[in-house]
Amino acid sequence: PALAQLVAEQAAAAGGGRFSLGLSGGSLVGILSRDLPAAAAGPAAPGRWLVAFCDERLVPPEHPESTGGAYKVSGAGPGRGSSAAPSAR
């Protein structure tokens, strides 16, 4: 929860401007997909977030080594259907 809260606080501090977030894979996928949707509400809502996958491999999204694919499968990636999830915009 502490990492998700820190991300949400920084996003809210952007004051409606663009908030950029670089995501890596590994254990971070599980942590953020569990904690970030609840933390990213109100002024931290991800409508103006720019999300980049920092260690993305050159593989299709459905490949097990795809960071973007891991977030999508976890429910925290683009297409989740909730405005509280990080999205690549």
mmCIF file with all atom_site columns, C-alpha atoms in Angstrom:
data_model
loop_
_atom_site.group_PDB
_atom_site.id
_atom_site.type_symbol
_atom_site.label_atom_id
_atom_site.label_alt_id
_atom_site.label_comp_id
_atom_site.label_asym_id
_atom_site.label_entity_id
_atom_site.label_seq_id
_atom_site.pdbx_PDB_ins_code
_atom_site.Cartn_x
_atom_site.Cartn_y
_atom_site.Cartn_z
_atom_site.occupancy
_atom_site.B_iso_or_equiv
_atom_site.pdbx_formal_charge
_atom_site.auth_seq_id
_atom_site.auth_comp_id
_atom_site.auth_asym_id
_atom_site.auth_atom_id
_atom_site.pdbx_PDB_model_num
ATOM 1  C CA . PRO A 1 1  ? 0.000   0.000   0.000   1.00 0.00 ? 1  PRO A CA 1
ATOM 2  C CA . ALA A 1 2  ? 2.853   2.444   0.682   1.00 0.00 ? 2  ALA A CA 1
ATOM 3  C CA . LEU A 1 3  ? 4.147   2.390   -2.903  1.00 0.00 ? 3  LEU A CA 1
ATOM 4  C CA . ALA A 1 4  ? 0.666   2.776   -4.376  1.00 0.00 ? 4  ALA A CA 1
ATOM 5  C CA . GLN A 1 5  ? -0.034  5.637   -1.960  1.00 0.00 ? 5  GLN A CA 1
ATOM 6  C CA . LEU A 1 6  ? 3.209   7.373   -2.974  1.00 0.00 ? 6  LEU A CA 1
ATOM 7  C CA . VAL A 1 7  ? 2.311   7.048   -6.673  1.00 0.00 ? 7  VAL A CA 1
ATOM 8  C CA . ALA A 1 8  ? -1.193  8.396   -5.999  1.00 0.00 ? 8  ALA A CA 1
ATOM 9  C CA . GLU A 1 9  ? 0.172   11.334  -4.007  1.00 0.00 ? 9  GLU A CA 1
ATOM 10 C CA . GLN A 1 10 ? 2.588   12.249  -6.795  1.00 0.00 ? 10 GLN A CA 1
ATOM 11 C CA . ALA A 1 11 ? -0.193  11.976  -9.389  1.00 0.00 ? 11 ALA A CA 1
ATOM 12 C CA . ALA A 1 12 ? -2.451  14.221  -7.313  1.00 0.00 ? 12 ALA A CA 1
ATOM 13 C CA . ALA A 1 13 ? 0.395   16.725  -6.930  1.00 0.00 ? 13 ALA A CA 1
ATOM 14 C CA . ALA A 1 14 ? 0.454   17.062  -10.735 1.00 0.00 ? 14 ALA A CA 1
ATOM 15 C CA . GLY A 1 15 ? -2.685  19.150  -10.239 1.00 0.00 ? 15 GLY A CA 1
ATOM 16 C CA . GLY A 1 16 ? -4.553  17.954  -13.313 1.00 0.00 ? 16 GLY A CA 1
ATOM 17 C CA . GLY A 1 17 ? -1.479  18.083  -15.514 1.00 0.00 ? 17 GLY A CA 1
ATOM 18 C CA . ARG A 1 18 ? 0.221   15.086  -17.056 1.00 0.00 ? 18 ARG A CA 1
ATOM 19 C CA . PHE A 1 19 ? 1.691   12.581  -14.619 1.00 0.00 ? 19 PHE A CA 1
ATOM 20 C CA . SER A 1 20 ? 4.361   10.237  -15.990 1.00 0.00 ? 20 SER A CA 1
ATOM 21 C CA . LEU A 1 21 ? 4.970   6.824   -14.469 1.00 0.00 ? 21 LEU A CA 1
ATOM 22 C CA . GLY A 1 22 ? 7.575   4.264   -15.524 1.00 0.00 ? 22 GLY A CA 1
ATOM 23 C CA . LEU A 1 23 ? 6.699   0.676   -14.678 1.00 0.00 ? 23 LEU A CA 1
ATOM 24 C CA . SER A 1 24 ? 8.924   -2.357  -14.565 1.00 0.00 ? 24 SER A CA 1
ATOM 25 C CA . GLY A 1 25 ? 7.769   -5.934  -14.410 1.00 0.00 ? 25 GLY A CA 1
ATOM 26 C CA . GLY A 1 26 ? 8.478   -8.679  -11.910 1.00 0.00 ? 26 GLY A CA 1
ATOM 27 C CA . SER A 1 27 ? 6.969   -8.413  -8.436  1.00 0.00 ? 27 SER A CA 1
ATOM 28 C CA . LEU A 1 28 ? 5.904   -4.804  -9.082  1.00 0.00 ? 28 LEU A CA 1
ATOM 29 C CA . VAL A 1 29 ? 3.071   -6.096  -11.290 1.00 0.00 ? 29 VAL A CA 1
ATOM 30 C CA . GLY A 1 30 ? 1.414   -7.873  -8.372  1.00 0.00 ? 30 GLY A CA 1
ATOM 31 C CA . ILE A 1 31 ? 1.970   -5.024  -5.919  1.00 0.00 ? 31 ILE A CA 1
ATOM 32 C CA . LEU A 1 32 ? 0.546   -2.298  -8.136  1.00 0.00 ? 32 LEU A CA 1
ATOM 33 C CA . SER A 1 33 ? -2.301  -4.338  -9.594  1.00 0.00 ? 33 SER A CA 1
ATOM 34 C CA . ARG A 1 34 ? -3.438  -5.095  -6.040  1.00 0.00 ? 34 ARG A CA 1
ATOM 35 C CA . ASP A 1 35 ? -2.943  -1.674  -4.419  1.00 0.00 ? 35 ASP A CA 1
ATOM 36 C CA . LEU A 1 36 ? -2.927  1.066   -7.053  1.00 0.00 ? 36 LEU A CA 1
ATOM 37 C CA . PRO A 1 37 ? -6.526  0.932   -8.328  1.00 0.00 ? 37 PRO A CA 1
ATOM 38 C CA . ALA A 1 38 ? -7.898  1.816   -4.879  1.00 0.00 ? 38 ALA A CA 1
ATOM 39 C CA . ALA A 1 39 ? -5.247  4.496   -4.267  1.00 0.00 ? 39 ALA A CA 1
ATOM 40 C CA . ALA A 1 40 ? -5.641  6.157   -7.693  1.00 0.00 ? 40 ALA A CA 1
ATOM 41 C CA . ALA A 1 41 ? -8.979  7.865   -7.179  1.00 0.00 ? 41 ALA A CA 1
ATOM 42 C CA . GLY A 1 42 ? -10.171 11.458  -6.972  1.00 0.00 ? 42 GLY A CA 1
ATOM 43 C CA . PRO A 1 43 ? -7.353  13.887  -7.783  1.00 0.00 ? 43 PRO A CA 1
ATOM 44 C CA . ALA A 1 44 ? -5.021  10.966  -8.549  1.00 0.00 ? 44 ALA A CA 1
ATOM 45 C CA . ALA A 1 45 ? -7.326  9.417   -11.196 1.00 0.00 ? 45 ALA A CA 1
ATOM 46 C CA . PRO A 1 46 ? -5.212  8.243   -14.138 1.00 0.00 ? 46 PRO A CA 1
ATOM 47 C CA . GLY A 1 47 ? -6.998  10.100  -16.947 1.00 0.00 ? 47 GLY A CA 1
ATOM 48 C CA . ARG A 1 48 ? -3.883  12.223  -17.641 1.00 0.00 ? 48 ARG A CA 1
ATOM 49 C CA . TRP A 1 49 ? -1.238  9.649   -16.743 1.00 0.00 ? 49 TRP A CA 1
ATOM 50 C CA . LEU A 1 50 ? 1.482   8.733   -19.208 1.00 0.00 ? 50 LEU A CA 1
ATOM 51 C CA . VAL A 1 51 ? 2.563   5.184   -18.418 1.00 0.00 ? 51 VAL A CA 1
ATOM 52 C CA . ALA A 1 52 ? 5.742   3.688   -19.874 1.00 0.00 ? 52 ALA A CA 1
ATOM 53 C CA . PHE A 1 53 ? 6.977   0.138   -19.484 1.00 0.00 ? 53 PHE A CA 1
ATOM 54 C CA . CYS A 1 54 ? 10.673  0.574   -18.656 1.00 0.00 ? 54 CYS A CA 1
ATOM 55 C CA . ASP A 1 55 ? 11.955  -2.933  -19.225 1.00 0.00 ? 55 ASP A CA 1
ATOM 56 C CA . GLU A 1 56 ? 9.596   -4.078  -21.985 1.00 0.00 ? 56 GLU A CA 1
ATOM 57 C CA . ARG A 1 57 ? 10.954  -6.829  -24.197 1.00 0.00 ? 57 ARG A CA 1
ATOM 58 C CA . LEU A 1 58 ? 10.401  -6.980  -27.928 1.00 0.00 ? 58 LEU A CA 1
ATOM 59 C CA . VAL A 1 59 ? 7.804   -9.733  -27.714 1.00 0.00 ? 59 VAL A CA 1
ATOM 60 C CA . PRO A 1 60 ? 4.041   -9.852  -28.347 1.00 0.00 ? 60 PRO A CA 1
ATOM 61 C CA . PRO A 1 61 ? 1.837   -8.783  -25.399 1.00 0.00 ? 61 PRO A CA 1
ATOM 62 C CA . GLU A 1 62 ? 0.673   -12.360 -24.812 1.00 0.00 ? 62 GLU A CA 1
ATOM 63 C CA . HIS A 1 63 ? 4.283   -13.581 -24.362 1.00 0.00 ? 63 HIS A CA 1
ATOM 64 C CA . PRO A 1 64 ? 5.217   -14.436 -20.725 1.00 0.00 ? 64 PRO A CA 1
ATOM 65 C CA . GLU A 1 65 ? 8.186   -12.018 -20.899 1.00 0.00 ? 65 GLU A CA 1
ATOM 66 C CA . SER A 1 66 ? 6.014   -9.005  -21.817 1.00 0.00 ? 66 SER A CA 1
ATOM 67 C CA . THR A 1 67 ? 5.752   -6.429  -19.038 1.00 0.00 ? 67 THR A CA 1
ATOM 68 C CA . GLY A 1 68 ? 2.750   -4.736  -20.670 1.00 0.00 ? 68 GLY A CA 1
ATOM 69 C CA . GLY A 1 69 ? 1.098   -8.108  -21.116 1.00 0.00 ? 69 GLY A CA 1
ATOM 70 C CA . ALA A 1 70 ? 1.681   -8.948  -17.444 1.00 0.00 ? 70 ALA A CA 1
ATOM 71 C CA . TYR A 1 71 ? -0.103  -5.772  -16.334 1.00 0.00 ? 71 TYR A CA 1
ATOM 72 C CA . LYS A 1 72 ? -2.971  -6.410  -18.732 1.00 0.00 ? 72 LYS A CA 1
ATOM 73 C CA . VAL A 1 73 ? -3.406  -9.992  -17.489 1.00 0.00 ? 73 VAL A CA 1
ATOM 74 C CA . SER A 1 74 ? -3.231  -8.784  -13.860 1.00 0.00 ? 74 SER A CA 1
ATOM 75 C CA . GLY A 1 75 ? -6.177  -6.479  -14.473 1.00 0.00 ? 75 GLY A CA 1
ATOM 76 C CA . ALA A 1 76 ? -4.156  -3.300  -13.949 1.00 0.00 ? 76 ALA A CA 1
ATOM 77 C CA . GLY A 1 77 ? -3.320  -2.571  -17.552 1.00 0.00 ? 77 GLY A CA 1
ATOM 78 C CA . PRO A 1 78 ? -5.096  -0.810  -20.386 1.00 0.00 ? 78 PRO A CA 1
ATOM 79 C CA . GLY A 1 79 ? -8.533  -2.201  -21.063 1.00 0.00 ? 79 GLY A CA 1
ATOM 80 C CA . ARG A 1 80 ? -9.225  -3.030  -17.411 1.00 0.00 ? 80 ARG A CA 1
ATOM 81 C CA . GLY A 1 81 ? -12.491 -1.141  -17.603 1.00 0.00 ? 81 GLY A CA 1
ATOM 82 C CA . SER A 1 82 ? -11.963 0.946   -14.478 1.00 0.00 ? 82 SER A CA 1
ATOM 83 C CA . SER A 1 83 ? -10.906 4.565   -14.385 1.00 0.00 ? 83 SER A CA 1
ATOM 84 C CA . ALA A 1 84 ? -8.765  3.724   -11.356 1.00 0.00 ? 84 ALA A CA 1
ATOM 85 C CA . ALA A 1 85 ? -6.267  1.593   -13.268 1.00 0.00 ? 85 ALA A CA 1
ATOM 86 C CA . PRO A 1 86 ? -3.061  2.842   -14.841 1.00 0.00 ? 86 PRO A CA 1
ATOM 87 C CA . SER A 1 87 ? -3.479  3.262   -18.555 1.00 0.00 ? 87 SER A CA 1
ATOM 88 C CA . ALA A 1 88 ? -1.114  3.867   -21.415 1.00 0.00 ? 88 ALA A CA 1
ATOM 89 C CA . ARG A 1 89 ? -2.283  7.174   -22.877 1.00 0.00 ? 89 ARG A CA 1
#
